[in-house]
Short mmCIF file of C-alpha atoms and ligand atoms in Angstrom, two decimals:
data_model
loop_
_atom_site.label_atom_id
_atom_site.label_comp_id
_atom_site.label_asym_id
_atom_site.label_seq_id
_atom_site.Cartn_x
_atom_site.Cartn_y
_atom_site.Cartn_z
CA UNK A 1 115.08 139.85 173.99
CA UNK A 2 114.52 141.74 170.77
CA UNK A 3 112.10 139.72 168.39
CA UNK A 4 113.04 140.27 164.56
CA UNK A 5 110.00 140.64 161.94
CA UNK A 6 109.68 141.94 158.70
CA UNK A 7 109.08 145.77 158.60
CA UNK A 8 105.80 145.98 156.37
CA UNK A 9 105.36 149.63 154.91
CA UNK A 10 101.51 151.01 155.49
CA UNK A 11 101.36 147.67 157.98
CA UNK A 12 100.12 145.75 154.76
CA UNK A 13 98.80 142.40 155.27
CA UNK A 14 99.29 142.81 159.12
CA UNK A 15 96.20 141.92 161.32
CA UNK A 16 95.81 145.10 164.19
CA UNK A 17 93.03 143.69 165.57
CA UNK A 18 90.32 140.62 165.69
CA UNK A 19 86.66 141.80 164.77
CA UNK A 20 83.50 140.47 163.60
CA UNK A 21 82.09 143.87 162.61
CA UNK A 22 82.48 143.52 158.79
CA UNK A 23 84.65 141.51 156.11
CA UNK A 24 86.10 142.26 153.18
CA UNK A 25 86.80 140.36 149.96
CA UNK A 26 88.99 141.99 147.53
CA UNK A 27 89.62 139.99 145.05
CA UNK A 28 85.68 138.80 144.62
CA UNK A 29 84.44 142.37 145.65
CA UNK A 30 82.51 141.32 148.65
CA UNK A 31 82.10 143.26 151.41
CA UNK A 32 79.93 142.41 154.26
CA UNK A 33 78.60 143.88 157.65
CA UNK A 34 77.77 141.51 160.21
CA UNK A 35 78.12 138.69 157.53
CA UNK A 36 75.22 140.65 155.75
CA UNK A 37 76.22 141.32 151.91
CA UNK A 38 76.39 145.19 151.47
CA UNK A 39 74.15 144.99 148.24
CA UNK A 40 71.27 143.96 150.76
CA UNK A 41 71.43 146.61 152.97
CA UNK A 42 71.50 149.23 150.49
CA UNK A 43 68.45 147.60 148.82
CA UNK A 44 66.38 146.97 152.15
CA UNK A 45 67.99 148.40 155.35
CA UNK A 46 68.61 152.12 156.27
CA UNK A 47 71.33 154.10 157.22
CA UNK A 48 69.72 153.84 160.93
CA UNK A 49 69.19 150.24 161.23
CA UNK A 50 72.62 149.65 159.66
CA UNK A 51 74.22 151.56 162.46
CA UNK A 52 72.12 149.66 165.11
CA UNK A 53 73.33 146.45 163.49
CA UNK A 54 77.25 147.59 163.37
CA UNK A 55 77.23 148.64 166.57
CA UNK A 56 75.00 145.90 168.68
CA UNK A 57 75.79 143.29 166.21
CA UNK A 58 72.42 142.02 165.05
CA UNK A 59 69.58 143.68 163.35
CA UNK A 60 67.11 145.67 165.65
CA UNK A 61 63.55 144.51 165.99
CA UNK A 62 60.67 146.48 165.20
CA UNK A 63 60.77 147.85 168.47
CA UNK A 64 64.25 148.36 169.32
CA UNK A 65 64.48 150.21 165.74
CA UNK A 66 61.98 152.65 166.64
CA UNK A 67 63.70 153.51 169.99
CA UNK A 68 66.55 153.89 168.71
CA UNK A 69 65.29 156.39 165.73
CA UNK A 70 63.29 158.17 168.47
CA UNK A 71 66.56 158.77 171.08
CA UNK A 72 68.60 159.81 167.80
CA UNK A 73 65.79 162.39 167.04
CA UNK A 74 66.06 163.51 170.61
CA UNK A 75 69.58 164.18 170.47
CA UNK A 76 69.95 166.00 167.02
CA UNK A 77 69.93 169.51 168.72
CA UNK A 78 73.61 170.37 169.71
CA UNK A 79 74.61 173.38 172.57
CA UNK A 80 74.01 176.86 171.85
CA UNK A 81 77.71 177.08 172.71
CA UNK A 82 78.87 174.71 170.35
CA UNK A 83 76.76 176.81 167.49
CA UNK A 84 78.57 180.32 168.95
CA UNK A 85 82.27 178.58 168.97
CA UNK A 86 81.53 177.18 165.11
CA UNK A 87 80.61 180.95 164.36
CA UNK A 88 84.17 181.99 165.41
CA UNK A 89 85.83 179.56 163.07
CA UNK A 90 87.15 181.01 159.47
CA UNK A 91 84.57 180.80 156.91
CA UNK A 92 87.33 179.81 154.68
CA UNK A 93 88.70 177.07 156.92
CA UNK A 94 87.76 173.62 155.54
CA UNK A 95 84.77 171.74 156.57
CA UNK A 96 86.64 168.60 157.66
CA UNK A 97 88.38 170.91 160.21
CA UNK A 98 85.47 172.44 161.67
CA UNK A 99 83.91 168.69 162.28
CA UNK A 100 86.67 167.48 164.04
CA UNK A 101 87.13 170.61 166.10
CA UNK A 102 83.27 170.38 166.92
CA UNK A 103 83.75 166.97 167.55
CA UNK A 104 86.17 167.13 169.75
CA UNK A 105 83.86 170.07 171.52
CA UNK A 106 81.71 167.14 172.42
CA UNK A 107 83.53 165.93 175.03
CA UNK A 108 83.72 169.42 176.99
CA UNK A 109 80.18 168.73 177.72
CA UNK A 110 79.94 165.00 178.14
CA UNK A 111 83.52 163.67 178.98
CA UNK A 112 82.45 161.86 181.74
CA UNK A 113 84.03 158.71 181.31
CA UNK A 114 82.24 155.46 182.29
CA UNK A 115 83.35 153.27 179.61
CA UNK A 116 82.45 149.77 181.49
CA UNK A 117 79.00 150.98 181.58
CA UNK A 118 76.61 149.92 178.63
CA UNK A 119 74.10 153.36 179.36
CA UNK A 120 76.89 155.22 178.70
CA UNK A 121 78.40 153.64 175.85
CA UNK A 122 74.80 153.86 174.48
CA UNK A 123 74.32 157.84 175.02
CA UNK A 124 77.39 158.27 173.56
CA UNK A 125 76.64 156.17 170.37
CA UNK A 126 73.27 158.23 170.48
CA UNK A 127 74.94 161.54 170.90
CA UNK A 128 77.48 160.95 168.05
CA UNK A 129 75.16 159.49 165.12
CA UNK A 130 72.59 162.48 166.03
CA UNK A 131 75.04 165.60 166.23
CA UNK A 132 77.68 164.73 163.80
CA UNK A 133 75.05 165.73 160.76
CA UNK A 134 73.86 168.58 162.72
CA UNK A 135 77.41 169.91 163.13
CA UNK A 136 78.21 169.22 159.49
CA UNK A 137 74.96 171.37 158.30
CA UNK A 138 75.35 173.95 161.07
CA UNK A 139 79.12 174.77 159.56
CA UNK A 140 77.65 175.37 156.36
CA UNK A 141 74.93 177.75 157.35
CA UNK A 142 77.30 179.47 159.53
CA UNK A 143 79.80 180.36 156.86
CA UNK A 144 77.21 181.26 154.54
CA UNK A 145 76.25 183.86 157.39
CA UNK A 146 73.00 182.76 158.16
CA UNK A 147 72.38 180.97 161.83
CA UNK A 148 71.91 177.06 161.69
CA UNK A 149 68.92 175.58 160.97
CA UNK A 150 67.38 173.51 163.87
CA UNK A 151 66.35 169.83 163.15
CA UNK A 152 62.96 169.00 162.23
CA UNK A 153 61.53 165.95 164.11
CA UNK A 154 59.40 164.77 161.57
CA UNK A 155 62.03 164.05 158.88
CA UNK A 156 64.18 161.10 158.70
CA UNK A 157 67.96 160.87 159.35
CA UNK A 158 68.87 161.50 156.17
CA UNK A 159 66.04 164.01 154.77
CA UNK A 160 66.44 166.14 157.80
CA UNK A 161 70.49 166.54 157.19
CA UNK A 162 69.61 167.56 153.43
CA UNK A 163 66.66 169.93 155.11
CA UNK A 164 69.14 171.52 157.30
CA UNK A 165 71.36 171.95 154.34
CA UNK A 166 69.26 173.52 151.76
CA UNK A 167 66.71 174.84 154.01
CA UNK A 168 64.06 172.76 152.19
CA UNK A 169 62.83 169.17 152.29
CA UNK A 170 64.67 167.17 150.04
CA UNK A 171 63.13 165.27 147.08
CA UNK A 172 62.44 161.82 148.01
CA UNK A 173 64.53 160.01 145.64
CA UNK A 174 67.52 162.37 146.80
CA UNK A 175 67.09 161.50 150.72
CA UNK A 176 66.60 158.02 149.69
CA UNK A 177 69.92 158.04 147.61
CA UNK A 178 71.52 159.84 150.27
CA UNK A 179 70.55 157.23 152.95
CA UNK A 180 71.89 154.58 150.59
CA UNK A 181 74.99 156.38 150.50
CA UNK A 182 75.15 156.03 154.01
CA UNK A 183 74.79 153.00 154.29
CA UNK A 184 77.66 152.26 151.74
CA UNK A 185 80.06 154.30 153.67
CA UNK A 186 79.59 153.53 157.37
CA UNK A 187 82.07 150.77 157.66
CA UNK A 188 85.28 149.16 155.91
CA UNK A 189 87.14 146.66 158.26
CA UNK A 190 90.55 148.32 159.34
CA UNK A 191 91.10 151.20 157.35
CA UNK A 192 93.62 154.41 158.29
CA UNK A 193 90.55 156.42 160.11
CA UNK A 194 89.28 153.19 162.07
CA UNK A 195 92.74 151.96 162.90
CA UNK A 196 93.42 155.70 164.08
CA UNK A 197 89.84 155.33 166.09
CA UNK A 198 91.18 152.08 167.86
CA UNK A 199 94.47 153.10 168.43
CA UNK A 200 92.97 156.28 170.32
CA UNK A 201 90.05 154.01 172.17
CA UNK A 202 92.86 152.00 173.52
CA UNK A 203 93.80 154.47 175.75
CA UNK A 204 90.80 154.73 177.35
CA UNK A 205 90.15 157.71 176.09
CA UNK A 206 86.44 159.25 175.37
CA UNK A 207 84.63 158.54 172.71
CA UNK A 208 84.50 162.25 171.51
CA UNK A 209 88.40 162.26 171.27
CA UNK A 210 88.37 158.52 169.28
CA UNK A 211 85.67 160.41 166.86
CA UNK A 212 87.45 163.85 166.35
CA UNK A 213 90.73 161.59 165.61
CA UNK A 214 89.12 159.74 163.19
CA UNK A 215 87.72 162.55 161.54
CA UNK A 216 91.12 164.21 161.06
CA UNK A 217 92.81 160.79 159.46
CA UNK A 218 89.23 160.42 157.12
CA UNK A 219 90.27 163.82 155.65
CA UNK A 220 93.31 163.03 153.78
CA UNK A 221 93.61 162.75 149.95
CA UNK A 222 94.61 159.07 150.22
CA UNK A 223 92.01 158.29 152.14
CA UNK A 224 87.85 159.67 152.64
CA UNK A 225 89.51 163.18 151.18
CA UNK A 226 89.91 161.19 147.95
CA UNK A 227 85.91 162.27 147.00
CA UNK A 228 86.33 165.61 146.85
CA UNK A 229 89.48 165.53 144.73
CA UNK A 230 87.85 163.59 141.99
CA UNK A 231 85.46 166.13 141.17
CA UNK A 232 88.38 168.29 141.07
CA UNK A 233 90.15 166.33 138.93
CA UNK A 234 87.24 165.78 136.51
CA UNK A 235 86.67 169.54 136.18
CA UNK A 236 90.64 169.65 135.76
CA UNK A 237 90.20 167.04 132.84
CA UNK A 238 87.36 169.38 131.62
CA UNK A 239 86.31 166.59 128.50
CA UNK A 240 85.85 163.11 127.31
CA UNK A 241 88.44 164.24 124.64
CA UNK A 242 91.41 165.03 127.38
CA UNK A 243 90.77 161.92 129.41
CA UNK A 244 93.46 160.02 127.89
CA UNK A 245 96.04 162.59 127.54
CA UNK A 246 95.22 163.13 131.23
CA UNK A 247 96.03 159.85 132.44
CA UNK A 248 98.91 159.56 130.16
CA UNK A 249 100.71 162.28 132.00
CA UNK A 250 99.65 160.91 135.53
CA UNK A 251 101.67 157.78 133.99
CA UNK A 252 104.38 159.67 133.37
CA UNK A 253 104.55 162.27 136.43
CA UNK A 254 103.84 158.71 138.48
CA UNK A 255 100.73 160.30 140.05
CA UNK A 256 97.87 158.98 141.80
CA UNK A 257 94.28 159.08 139.91
CA UNK A 258 91.86 160.12 142.19
CA UNK A 259 89.19 157.64 143.35
CA UNK A 260 90.95 154.71 141.70
CA UNK A 261 92.99 152.00 143.68
CA UNK A 262 92.64 150.51 147.21
CA UNK A 263 94.68 148.59 149.46
CA UNK A 264 92.26 145.54 149.67
CA UNK A 265 90.30 145.55 146.42
CA UNK A 266 91.45 144.41 143.43
CA UNK A 267 88.50 145.04 141.33
CA UNK A 268 85.64 147.34 141.22
CA UNK A 269 84.72 148.21 144.70
CA UNK A 270 80.94 146.92 144.77
CA UNK A 271 80.31 150.26 146.64
CA UNK A 272 81.25 151.86 143.65
CA UNK A 273 78.37 149.70 141.34
CA UNK A 274 76.07 150.61 143.81
CA UNK A 275 76.88 154.37 144.05
CA UNK A 276 76.99 154.70 139.93
CA UNK A 277 73.61 153.01 139.52
CA UNK A 278 72.54 155.72 142.51
CA UNK A 279 73.93 158.46 140.20
CA UNK A 280 71.90 156.82 137.13
CA UNK A 281 68.60 157.15 138.74
CA UNK A 282 69.27 160.57 139.97
CA UNK A 283 70.45 161.70 136.43
CA UNK A 284 67.54 159.55 134.98
CA UNK A 285 65.02 162.04 137.25
CA UNK A 286 66.81 165.21 137.32
CA UNK A 287 68.86 165.28 134.23
CA UNK A 288 72.66 163.94 133.77
CA UNK A 289 76.05 165.47 134.56
CA UNK A 290 78.49 166.77 132.52
CA UNK A 291 81.30 164.98 134.69
CA UNK A 292 79.50 161.84 133.95
CA UNK A 293 80.56 160.95 130.45
CA UNK A 294 84.55 162.09 131.69
CA UNK A 295 84.18 159.60 134.44
CA UNK A 296 82.95 156.96 132.24
CA UNK A 297 85.70 157.45 130.04
CA UNK A 298 88.21 157.89 132.83
CA UNK A 299 87.05 154.29 134.16
CA UNK A 300 87.34 152.81 130.52
CA UNK A 301 91.20 154.31 129.98
CA UNK A 302 92.35 153.34 133.68
CA UNK A 303 91.36 149.68 133.21
CA UNK A 304 92.94 149.71 129.72
CA UNK A 305 96.02 151.16 131.76
CA UNK A 306 95.67 149.79 135.04
CA UNK A 307 93.95 146.22 134.89
CA UNK A 308 97.30 144.46 135.20
CA UNK A 309 97.82 146.28 138.74
CA UNK A 310 94.22 145.93 139.74
CA UNK A 311 93.56 149.53 140.30
CA UNK A 312 89.49 149.96 139.29
CA UNK A 313 86.79 153.13 140.71
CA UNK A 314 87.03 152.99 144.90
CA UNK A 315 84.14 153.88 146.73
CA UNK A 316 85.20 157.61 146.62
CA UNK A 317 84.75 157.56 142.55
CA UNK A 318 81.23 157.88 142.03
CA UNK A 319 80.26 159.18 145.59
CA UNK A 320 80.61 162.87 144.29
CA UNK A 321 78.49 162.56 141.36
CA UNK A 322 75.74 161.39 143.79
CA UNK A 323 76.22 164.42 145.77
CA UNK A 324 76.39 166.70 143.19
CA UNK A 325 73.07 165.89 142.01
CA UNK A 326 71.71 165.90 145.36
CA UNK A 327 72.99 169.64 146.21
CA UNK A 328 75.98 168.94 148.13
CA UNK A 329 78.77 171.32 148.13
CA UNK A 330 82.05 169.56 147.23
CA UNK A 331 83.86 170.30 150.30
CA UNK A 332 81.05 169.05 152.14
CA UNK A 333 81.64 165.38 150.55
CA UNK A 334 84.09 164.24 153.09
CA UNK A 335 81.95 165.57 156.15
CA UNK A 336 79.39 163.55 154.61
CA UNK A 337 81.56 160.19 154.30
CA UNK A 338 82.50 160.59 158.38
CA UNK A 339 78.84 161.17 158.71
CA UNK A 340 78.19 157.44 158.11
CA UNK A 341 81.77 156.36 159.27
CA UNK A 342 80.81 157.47 162.46
CA UNK A 343 78.97 153.92 162.93
CA UNK A 344 81.83 151.96 161.92
CA UNK A 345 83.89 153.73 164.32
CA UNK A 346 81.81 153.68 167.24
CA UNK A 347 81.28 149.79 166.57
CA UNK A 348 84.93 149.45 166.91
CA UNK A 349 85.36 151.69 169.87
CA UNK A 350 82.68 149.37 171.51
CA UNK A 351 84.41 146.28 170.31
CA UNK A 352 87.92 147.41 171.18
CA UNK A 353 86.74 148.13 174.80
CA UNK A 354 85.43 144.71 175.12
CA UNK A 355 88.68 143.34 174.93
CA UNK A 356 90.95 146.30 175.42
CA UNK A 357 94.69 145.90 175.11
CA UNK A 358 96.62 149.87 174.42
CA UNK A 359 98.21 149.72 171.10
CA UNK A 360 101.94 149.96 171.34
CA UNK A 361 103.48 148.07 168.21
CA UNK A 362 107.68 148.66 167.57
CA UNK A 363 109.99 150.08 165.35
CA UNK A 364 112.83 149.09 163.17
CA UNK A 365 115.34 151.54 164.23
CA UNK A 366 117.50 153.12 161.36
CA UNK A 367 119.77 155.64 163.45
CA UNK A 368 123.07 155.60 165.24
CA UNK A 369 123.91 154.78 168.61
CA UNK A 370 126.37 156.21 171.23
CA UNK A 371 127.02 159.59 169.27
CA UNK A 372 128.90 162.09 170.56
CA UNK A 373 127.34 165.40 172.11
CA UNK A 374 129.16 168.12 170.28
CA UNK A 375 129.16 171.43 172.09
CA UNK A 376 127.02 174.03 170.41
CA UNK A 377 129.89 176.47 169.70
CA UNK A 378 131.78 173.68 167.98
CA UNK A 379 129.00 172.69 165.32
C1 ACO B 401 87.74 155.55 151.82
C2 ACO B 401 89.02 155.38 150.87
O1 ACO B 401 90.05 155.90 151.37
S1 ACO B 401 89.19 154.67 149.22
C3 ACO B 401 91.16 155.27 148.69
C4 ACO B 401 90.79 156.40 148.43
N1 ACO B 401 92.29 157.03 147.51
C5 ACO B 401 92.27 157.38 146.30
O2 ACO B 401 91.15 157.36 145.69
C6 ACO B 401 93.45 158.11 146.39
C7 ACO B 401 94.11 157.36 144.97
N2 ACO B 401 94.43 156.22 145.54
C8 ACO B 401 95.66 155.89 145.96
O3 ACO B 401 96.41 156.39 146.70
C9 ACO B 401 96.04 154.25 146.78
O4 ACO B 401 95.63 152.92 145.74
C10 ACO B 401 95.60 154.04 147.65
C11 ACO B 401 96.11 155.15 148.86
C12 ACO B 401 93.85 153.73 147.68
C13 ACO B 401 95.89 152.70 148.07
O5 ACO B 401 97.21 152.80 148.32
P1 ACO B 401 98.33 151.10 148.27
O6 ACO B 401 97.78 150.02 148.50
O7 ACO B 401 99.43 151.93 149.11
O8 ACO B 401 98.76 151.17 146.78
P2 ACO B 401 100.20 151.97 146.45
O9 ACO B 401 100.52 153.45 146.65
O10 ACO B 401 101.41 151.28 146.92
O11 ACO B 401 99.76 151.52 145.06
C14 ACO B 401 100.18 150.39 144.11
C15 ACO B 401 100.72 150.59 142.85
O12 ACO B 401 99.53 150.49 141.91
C16 ACO B 401 100.03 152.27 141.71
N3 ACO B 401 98.39 153.07 141.89
C17 ACO B 401 97.32 152.62 143.10
N4 ACO B 401 96.59 153.90 143.18
C18 ACO B 401 97.12 154.12 141.88
C19 ACO B 401 96.10 155.25 141.51
N5 ACO B 401 94.65 156.11 142.06
N6 ACO B 401 96.51 156.01 140.16
C20 ACO B 401 97.59 155.53 139.53
N7 ACO B 401 98.62 154.62 140.09
C21 ACO B 401 98.10 153.62 141.01
C22 ACO B 401 100.81 152.88 142.35
O13 ACO B 401 101.64 153.96 141.81
C23 ACO B 401 101.69 151.51 142.57
O14 ACO B 401 102.24 151.16 141.46
P3 ACO B 401 103.79 150.43 141.56
O15 ACO B 401 103.69 149.24 142.08
O16 ACO B 401 104.16 150.33 140.23
O17 ACO B 401 104.85 151.40 142.35
O1 OAA B 402 89.40 150.61 153.64
C1 OAA B 402 90.32 151.40 153.36
O2 OAA B 402 91.53 151.40 153.32
C2 OAA B 402 89.46 152.69 153.05
C3 OAA B 402 88.25 152.57 153.52
O3 OAA B 402 87.78 153.36 154.42
C4 OAA B 402 87.07 152.81 152.40
O4 OAA B 402 87.66 151.85 151.36
O5 OAA B 402 85.84 152.69 152.68
#
């Protein structure tokens, strides 16, 4: 019996799972993790506390959080074989490709699958949350010709990453802004990379393969890769006076304006509002950014031209301006997004395992039937 159902390109509006991890109301601009509004988490929580919330379903007690933070600290280091492997990567390679390969390589060391054992799940969560930032920072050091910087146990998660990246302790405001940005990027319902993670998880493969497949999906310019593209676009526009002509050219050529539009949000992304505020706090302390005025004008002109289509800044629009002020190189913006989204991917991995059925959708076949086989000499 064949079931006839309507094909929806990009599976728009089709539920791919039941989930209690996060919630988005795209008309009202609401995002909640486990029912808690993102604004509250950005103000009161930390990335590691939020990670715990996403993965284990409730906010940790003081003791639970301390134990989790301690485990993460303990597992931050990466094996020398992983560092040596990274030294063989071409310096010109994109850091997202380096991260995908390195995440997959973790499976070589820890691939024993005990997916029904909560201790195995916790160990995999801890290793991935702890080691992904170390791998991102290590590739940055290695491609500059330096040895990776060892993590520092006296620094918290965000400050330690910035330290490993720049070889100096970050300013407290920069570290705080980075931590908030990680919280904002940690999870977002059934986006492309999370869907990819859940499909991979549903085959009961190891969690390192799950994360590697999600990293590969996040990198595309229509998804997490847009944060890097936004800065290239602001560079190309060059001045406030060029903004209108740039938008008009995009309309004429039917090309996408990076950092705008979203499958779910039809208003300004609530995370973009918080990121813009973070950027302004950083500018107030460390001086403004010449691209900020261009970004503001771009937002104004896009709203004028596209409000009827519900196209507003998404999470990728202002994040790059925050990262630039913190001193993160442009091609690390998407790996930094991945550091955060690992939390959401792992929450979905765990949720998928709890009620697993392998993903195996169908297709609408558009080809021919019963075609003749034409011998090669007659073609
Ligand atoms: C973390 C994240 O992944 S956030 C998203 C990051 N991606 C970007 O910023 C890239 C730019 N944005 C886009 O490409 C899209 O808005 C996406 C991929 C985010 C969402 O795509 P979809 O839901 O498939 O929307 P779709 O591409 O069908 O666009 C719907 C309409 O809005 C227009 N539109 C959507 N986004 C944009 C944009 N950024 N610039 C110009 N027009 C746009 C489309 O041209 C289309 O117009 P039409 O109906 O007249 O043909
Ligand atoms: O939800 C989406 O489609 C894209 C995404 O990951 C996000 O906005 O964080």
